[in-house]
Short mmCIF file of C-alpha atoms in Angstrom, two decimals:
data_model
loop_
_atom_site.label_atom_id
_atom_site.label_comp_id
_atom_site.label_asym_id
_atom_site.label_seq_id
_atom_site.Cartn_x
_atom_site.Cartn_y
_atom_site.Cartn_z
CA MET A 1 -28.27 -1.30 -9.33
CA LYS A 2 -29.63 1.69 -11.27
CA LEU A 3 -26.38 2.18 -13.15
CA GLU A 4 -26.34 -1.49 -14.12
CA LEU A 5 -29.88 -1.10 -15.48
CA LEU A 6 -28.85 1.90 -17.58
CA VAL A 7 -25.82 0.05 -18.93
CA THR A 8 -28.07 -2.91 -19.85
CA ILE A 9 -30.47 -0.57 -21.66
CA LYS A 10 -27.55 0.93 -23.59
CA LYS A 11 -26.37 -2.52 -24.67
CA SER A 12 -29.82 -3.89 -25.48
CA LEU A 13 -31.53 -1.12 -27.48
CA ASP A 14 -30.60 1.00 -30.48
CA LYS A 15 -28.61 4.15 -29.70
CA ASN A 16 -31.37 6.70 -30.22
CA TYR A 17 -34.02 4.95 -28.16
CA SER A 18 -31.60 3.86 -25.44
CA ASN A 19 -30.28 7.41 -25.00
CA ARG A 20 -33.80 8.80 -24.66
CA LEU A 21 -34.75 6.18 -22.09
CA ILE A 22 -31.51 6.53 -20.11
CA LEU A 23 -31.79 10.30 -19.78
CA TYR A 24 -35.49 10.04 -18.92
CA LEU A 25 -34.84 7.53 -16.13
CA ASN A 26 -31.84 9.43 -14.77
CA SER A 27 -33.78 12.70 -14.64
CA PHE A 28 -36.69 10.89 -12.95
CA TRP A 29 -34.40 9.38 -10.30
CA GLU A 30 -32.85 12.80 -9.53
CA HIS A 31 -29.25 12.66 -8.33
CA SER A 32 -29.33 8.91 -7.63
CA ILE A 33 -26.22 8.33 -9.74
CA GLN A 34 -23.30 10.14 -8.11
CA SER A 35 -20.35 7.78 -8.52
CA ASP A 36 -17.59 8.85 -10.92
CA LYS A 37 -18.30 5.76 -12.99
CA GLY A 38 -21.99 6.59 -13.21
CA LEU A 39 -21.45 10.26 -13.95
CA LYS A 40 -18.95 9.48 -16.70
CA PHE A 41 -21.53 7.11 -18.21
CA ILE A 42 -24.17 9.87 -18.27
CA ILE A 43 -21.62 12.32 -19.70
CA LYS A 44 -20.89 9.86 -22.50
CA ILE A 45 -24.62 9.65 -23.31
CA LEU A 46 -24.95 13.45 -23.27
CA LYS A 47 -22.00 13.77 -25.65
CA GLU A 48 -23.70 11.39 -28.07
CA VAL A 49 -26.91 13.41 -27.81
CA SER A 50 -25.06 16.71 -28.41
CA ASN A 51 -24.12 15.49 -31.89
CA ASN A 52 -27.60 14.21 -32.76
CA PHE A 53 -30.24 15.64 -30.45
CA ASN A 54 -33.16 13.23 -30.19
CA VAL A 55 -34.25 13.38 -26.56
CA GLU A 56 -36.73 15.42 -24.55
CA LEU A 57 -35.37 18.89 -23.81
CA LEU A 58 -36.45 18.74 -20.15
CA ASP A 59 -34.62 15.45 -19.64
CA PHE A 60 -31.50 16.91 -21.27
CA GLU A 61 -31.62 19.99 -19.02
CA LYS A 62 -32.11 17.93 -15.86
CA ASN A 63 -29.23 15.60 -16.70
CA ILE A 64 -26.92 18.54 -17.39
CA GLU A 65 -27.94 20.08 -14.07
CA GLN A 66 -27.16 16.85 -12.22
CA ILE A 67 -23.57 16.74 -13.51
CA PRO A 68 -21.41 18.34 -10.77
CA ASN A 69 -19.13 21.21 -11.76
CA LYS A 70 -16.00 19.19 -11.18
CA TYR A 71 -16.85 18.06 -14.73
CA ILE A 72 -17.29 21.66 -15.92
CA LYS A 73 -15.16 21.21 -19.04
CA GLU A 74 -17.28 18.27 -20.12
CA LYS A 75 -20.52 20.17 -19.37
CA VAL A 76 -19.42 23.18 -21.40
CA GLU A 77 -18.30 20.97 -24.30
CA ILE A 78 -21.70 19.22 -24.34
CA LEU A 79 -23.64 22.47 -24.23
CA VAL A 80 -21.53 24.20 -26.89
CA ASP A 81 -21.68 21.18 -29.20
CA THR A 82 -25.46 20.96 -28.73
CA PHE A 83 -25.80 24.62 -29.66
CA LYS A 84 -23.46 24.21 -32.64
CA ASN A 85 -25.14 21.12 -34.06
CA SER A 86 -28.76 22.23 -33.68
CA ASN A 87 -30.98 24.50 -35.76
CA ASN A 88 -33.74 24.36 -33.14
CA ILE A 89 -34.11 27.85 -31.66
CA THR A 90 -35.68 26.62 -28.41
CA LEU A 91 -32.84 24.17 -27.86
CA GLN A 92 -30.21 26.79 -28.72
CA GLU A 93 -31.75 29.28 -26.29
CA SER A 94 -31.83 26.63 -23.57
CA THR A 95 -28.15 25.76 -23.96
CA LEU A 96 -27.19 29.45 -23.98
CA ASP A 97 -29.25 30.11 -20.84
CA ILE A 98 -27.38 27.33 -19.03
CA LEU A 99 -24.03 28.64 -20.30
CA LYS A 100 -24.91 32.15 -19.08
CA LYS A 101 -25.54 30.82 -15.57
CA LEU A 102 -22.29 28.85 -15.62
CA GLY A 103 -20.54 31.96 -16.94
CA GLU A 104 -20.73 33.55 -13.49
CA ASN A 105 -17.84 31.31 -12.45
CA TYR A 106 -16.50 29.70 -15.61
CA SER A 107 -16.26 32.40 -18.28
CA ASN A 108 -12.60 31.50 -18.79
CA ILE A 109 -13.72 28.12 -20.15
CA ILE A 110 -16.93 29.12 -21.94
CA VAL A 111 -15.98 32.25 -23.92
CA SER A 112 -13.25 30.70 -26.06
CA LYS A 113 -15.23 27.53 -26.83
CA LEU A 114 -18.49 29.33 -27.63
CA GLY A 115 -16.68 32.10 -29.49
CA LYS A 116 -14.98 29.55 -31.74
CA VAL A 117 -18.40 28.19 -32.74
CA PHE A 118 -19.53 31.68 -33.73
CA ILE A 119 -16.40 32.29 -35.81
CA ASP A 120 -16.53 28.86 -37.47
CA ARG A 121 -20.16 29.23 -38.58
CA GLU A 122 -19.91 30.54 -42.13
CA ASP A 123 -23.49 31.85 -42.05
CA ILE A 124 -23.03 33.86 -38.87
CA SER A 125 -22.96 37.23 -40.71
CA VAL A 126 -26.50 36.66 -41.92
CA PHE A 127 -27.67 34.73 -38.88
CA VAL A 128 -31.04 36.21 -37.91
CA MET A 129 -30.84 35.55 -34.17
CA PRO A 130 -28.86 38.34 -32.52
CA TYR A 131 -28.54 36.64 -29.07
CA LYS A 132 -28.77 40.11 -27.53
CA GLY A 133 -26.61 40.53 -24.43
CA LEU A 134 -25.06 37.06 -24.70
CA PHE A 135 -21.41 38.02 -24.38
CA GLU A 136 -22.16 40.70 -21.77
CA SER A 137 -23.39 37.88 -19.52
CA PHE A 138 -19.83 36.56 -19.28
CA ASP A 139 -16.83 38.14 -17.61
CA ILE A 140 -16.03 41.19 -19.74
CA ASP A 141 -12.28 40.79 -19.29
CA GLU A 142 -12.46 37.22 -20.63
CA VAL A 143 -14.45 38.42 -23.66
CA LYS A 144 -11.93 41.20 -24.33
CA LYS A 145 -9.07 38.71 -24.03
CA TRP A 146 -10.75 36.42 -26.57
CA VAL A 147 -11.46 39.30 -28.99
CA ASN A 148 -7.87 40.56 -28.70
CA LYS A 149 -6.63 37.08 -29.56
CA ASN A 150 -8.96 36.57 -32.55
CA GLY A 151 -9.18 40.12 -33.88
CA GLU A 152 -11.79 41.55 -36.22
CA ASP A 153 -13.40 38.18 -36.96
CA ALA A 154 -14.30 37.84 -33.28
CA ALA A 155 -15.67 41.39 -33.11
CA VAL A 156 -17.78 40.82 -36.22
CA VAL A 157 -19.49 37.69 -34.95
CA ILE A 158 -20.47 39.14 -31.58
CA ALA A 159 -21.39 42.63 -32.84
CA ARG A 160 -25.03 41.69 -33.45
CA SER A 161 -25.45 40.49 -29.88
CA LEU A 162 -24.10 43.65 -28.25
CA ASN A 163 -26.54 45.70 -26.20
CA SER A 164 -27.46 49.12 -27.57
CA PRO A 165 -26.57 52.40 -25.88
CA GLU A 166 -29.49 53.52 -23.73
CA PRO A 167 -29.85 56.69 -21.65
CA LYS A 168 -29.98 56.18 -17.89
CA GLU A 169 -31.63 58.42 -15.35
CA ASN A 170 -28.27 59.87 -14.34
CA ASN A 171 -26.43 59.39 -17.64
CA SER A 172 -27.93 60.49 -20.97
CA LEU A 173 -24.86 59.10 -22.78
CA TYR A 174 -24.75 55.62 -21.27
CA VAL A 175 -23.08 52.99 -23.46
CA PRO A 176 -22.63 49.38 -22.25
CA GLU A 177 -18.97 48.65 -21.51
CA LEU A 178 -18.45 45.91 -24.08
CA THR A 179 -20.33 47.82 -26.78
CA GLU A 180 -18.18 50.90 -26.23
CA TRP A 181 -14.97 48.87 -26.18
CA ILE A 182 -15.76 46.98 -29.42
CA LEU A 183 -16.92 50.06 -31.34
CA GLU A 184 -13.85 52.01 -30.22
CA LYS A 185 -11.29 49.27 -30.79
CA PHE A 186 -12.69 48.44 -34.25
CA GLU A 187 -13.77 51.94 -35.17
CA THR A 188 -12.38 51.64 -38.68
CA SER A 189 -14.14 48.34 -39.39
CA ASP A 190 -17.29 48.68 -41.49
CA ARG A 191 -17.87 44.95 -41.04
CA VAL A 192 -18.18 45.33 -37.28
CA PHE A 193 -20.39 48.41 -37.49
CA ASN A 194 -22.69 46.87 -40.11
CA GLU A 195 -23.18 43.75 -37.99
CA PHE A 196 -23.87 45.92 -34.95
CA THR A 197 -26.63 47.89 -36.67
CA ALA A 198 -28.02 44.72 -38.28
CA GLY A 199 -28.65 43.30 -34.82
CA ARG A 200 -30.63 46.25 -33.46
CA TYR A 201 -34.07 45.09 -34.62
CA SER A 202 -33.35 41.57 -35.83
CA MET A 203 -36.21 39.17 -34.97
CA GLN A 204 -38.29 41.98 -33.45
CA ALA A 205 -41.85 42.76 -34.45
CA VAL A 206 -42.14 46.51 -34.96
CA TRP A 207 -45.53 48.15 -35.58
CA VAL A 208 -45.65 51.23 -37.76
CA GLY A 209 -48.11 53.00 -35.46
CA GLU A 210 -45.81 52.44 -32.52
CA LYS A 211 -42.82 53.64 -34.53
CA ILE A 212 -44.63 56.85 -35.51
CA GLU A 213 -45.57 57.54 -31.89
CA GLU A 214 -42.01 56.93 -30.67
CA HIS A 215 -40.17 58.75 -33.46
CA ASP A 216 -40.03 62.21 -31.89
CA ASN A 217 -38.94 60.73 -28.57
CA LEU A 218 -36.30 58.66 -30.36
CA VAL A 219 -34.86 61.75 -32.06
CA LYS A 220 -34.73 63.51 -28.70
CA LYS A 221 -33.06 60.51 -27.06
CA MET A 222 -30.45 60.30 -29.83
CA GLN A 223 -29.39 63.97 -29.62
CA PRO A 224 -26.68 63.48 -26.93
CA TYR A 225 -25.32 60.46 -28.81
CA LEU A 226 -24.98 62.50 -31.99
CA LYS A 227 -22.24 64.40 -30.13
CA HIS A 228 -20.60 61.35 -28.54
CA ARG A 229 -16.79 61.20 -28.52
CA LEU A 230 -16.82 57.94 -30.56
CA ARG A 231 -17.52 58.21 -34.27
CA ARG A 232 -19.32 54.86 -34.42
CA ILE A 233 -21.67 55.84 -31.60
CA ARG A 234 -22.51 59.06 -33.44
CA GLU A 235 -23.11 57.07 -36.63
CA TRP A 236 -25.28 54.56 -34.77
CA ALA A 237 -27.44 57.39 -33.37
CA GLN A 238 -27.93 58.82 -36.86
CA TRP A 239 -28.65 55.31 -38.16
CA GLU A 240 -31.41 54.90 -35.54
CA ILE A 241 -33.06 58.16 -36.65
CA ASP A 242 -32.74 57.32 -40.36
CA TYR A 243 -34.01 53.76 -39.82
CA SER A 244 -37.09 55.08 -38.01
CA LYS A 245 -37.84 57.59 -40.78
CA LYS A 246 -37.34 54.96 -43.50
CA PHE A 247 -39.49 52.40 -41.70
CA ILE A 248 -42.36 54.88 -41.29
CA LYS A 249 -42.13 56.13 -44.88
CA GLU A 250 -42.06 52.62 -46.39
CA ASN A 251 -45.03 51.45 -44.37
CA GLU A 252 -47.04 54.59 -45.12
CA TYR A 253 -46.37 53.97 -48.82
CA GLU A 254 -47.56 50.36 -48.48
CA ASP A 255 -50.75 51.58 -46.80
CA ILE A 256 -51.38 53.94 -49.73
CA VAL A 257 -50.86 51.12 -52.25
CA ILE A 258 -53.20 48.78 -50.32
CA LYS A 259 -55.92 51.46 -50.14
CA ARG A 260 -55.65 52.09 -53.90
CA GLU A 261 -55.91 48.39 -54.66
CA ASN A 262 -59.01 48.12 -52.52
#
C-alpha cells in the first residue's frame, strides 16, 4: 500500500517535489519498504537526487541507511555521485562520513570509485578542503592498490588529505603508514610533496599568539624528523618550522602597520 502511494506521488507531481516528498515519507515510515521492488524504487529516486540534490539532508541520510548492504554497489554509487555533483560542504562531509563507515567492509568498492572522482576533478589541486584522514579510513592495502594502478595523479589528489607525522609517547618519529608510503614511493615528485604541505593548515584558523607560544615546542618536536630516513619527511619538518616563522613574522609586521595607521 505504501509503495503504491509513493509510485502515485512520483507519477502525479513534478520530479523535484515528488522526490522530496517520497524520501520524507519513506524516512518517516522507517524500514516499512523492504521488498526488492520497493527498495529498487527508492534507489532510483536516490540516484535522481544524487545528480540534482534538492531534498532534506536528514531524509537523504535516513533513506541511504535503510537500503540494505546487498545493494552496496548502488549505495556507493549514489554517495559518490552526490559528493561529486555537490558544492555544499555539509552535504559532502555527510556523504564522506557514510562512506567511511561503509569502508570498514567495502573499501574494495569505495576506493576506486571515490578516487576516480578526485582524479577527474580538474580543480582538485587547488581544492581548499583537505578531507584530512579520508583515505586512511579505508583499507590501506586497497588504497595502495589504487595508487599503484593510477600512479602519480592518484598520489597528488590524496596528498592533501594525508595525516601529518606526529610524535607518540613511545615513538618520537611516528609517521602514519599511508603518509610514509606515499612520501617514500613518490619521493621525487614535487607535485605530491607540494600538495602534502598545502594540506597541513588548509581551512584551519590559526592565531598568531597561539603560533608564537607553540613555536619553540614545534621546533623541539620537529628535531627528530629533521633526521628521518626519508628526505620528504625531513623536508616537511623543515617546512613546518619555516612556515611557523613566516606566519609569525608576517602577522607581527601587519600589527606594526595597523598600529602606525591608528
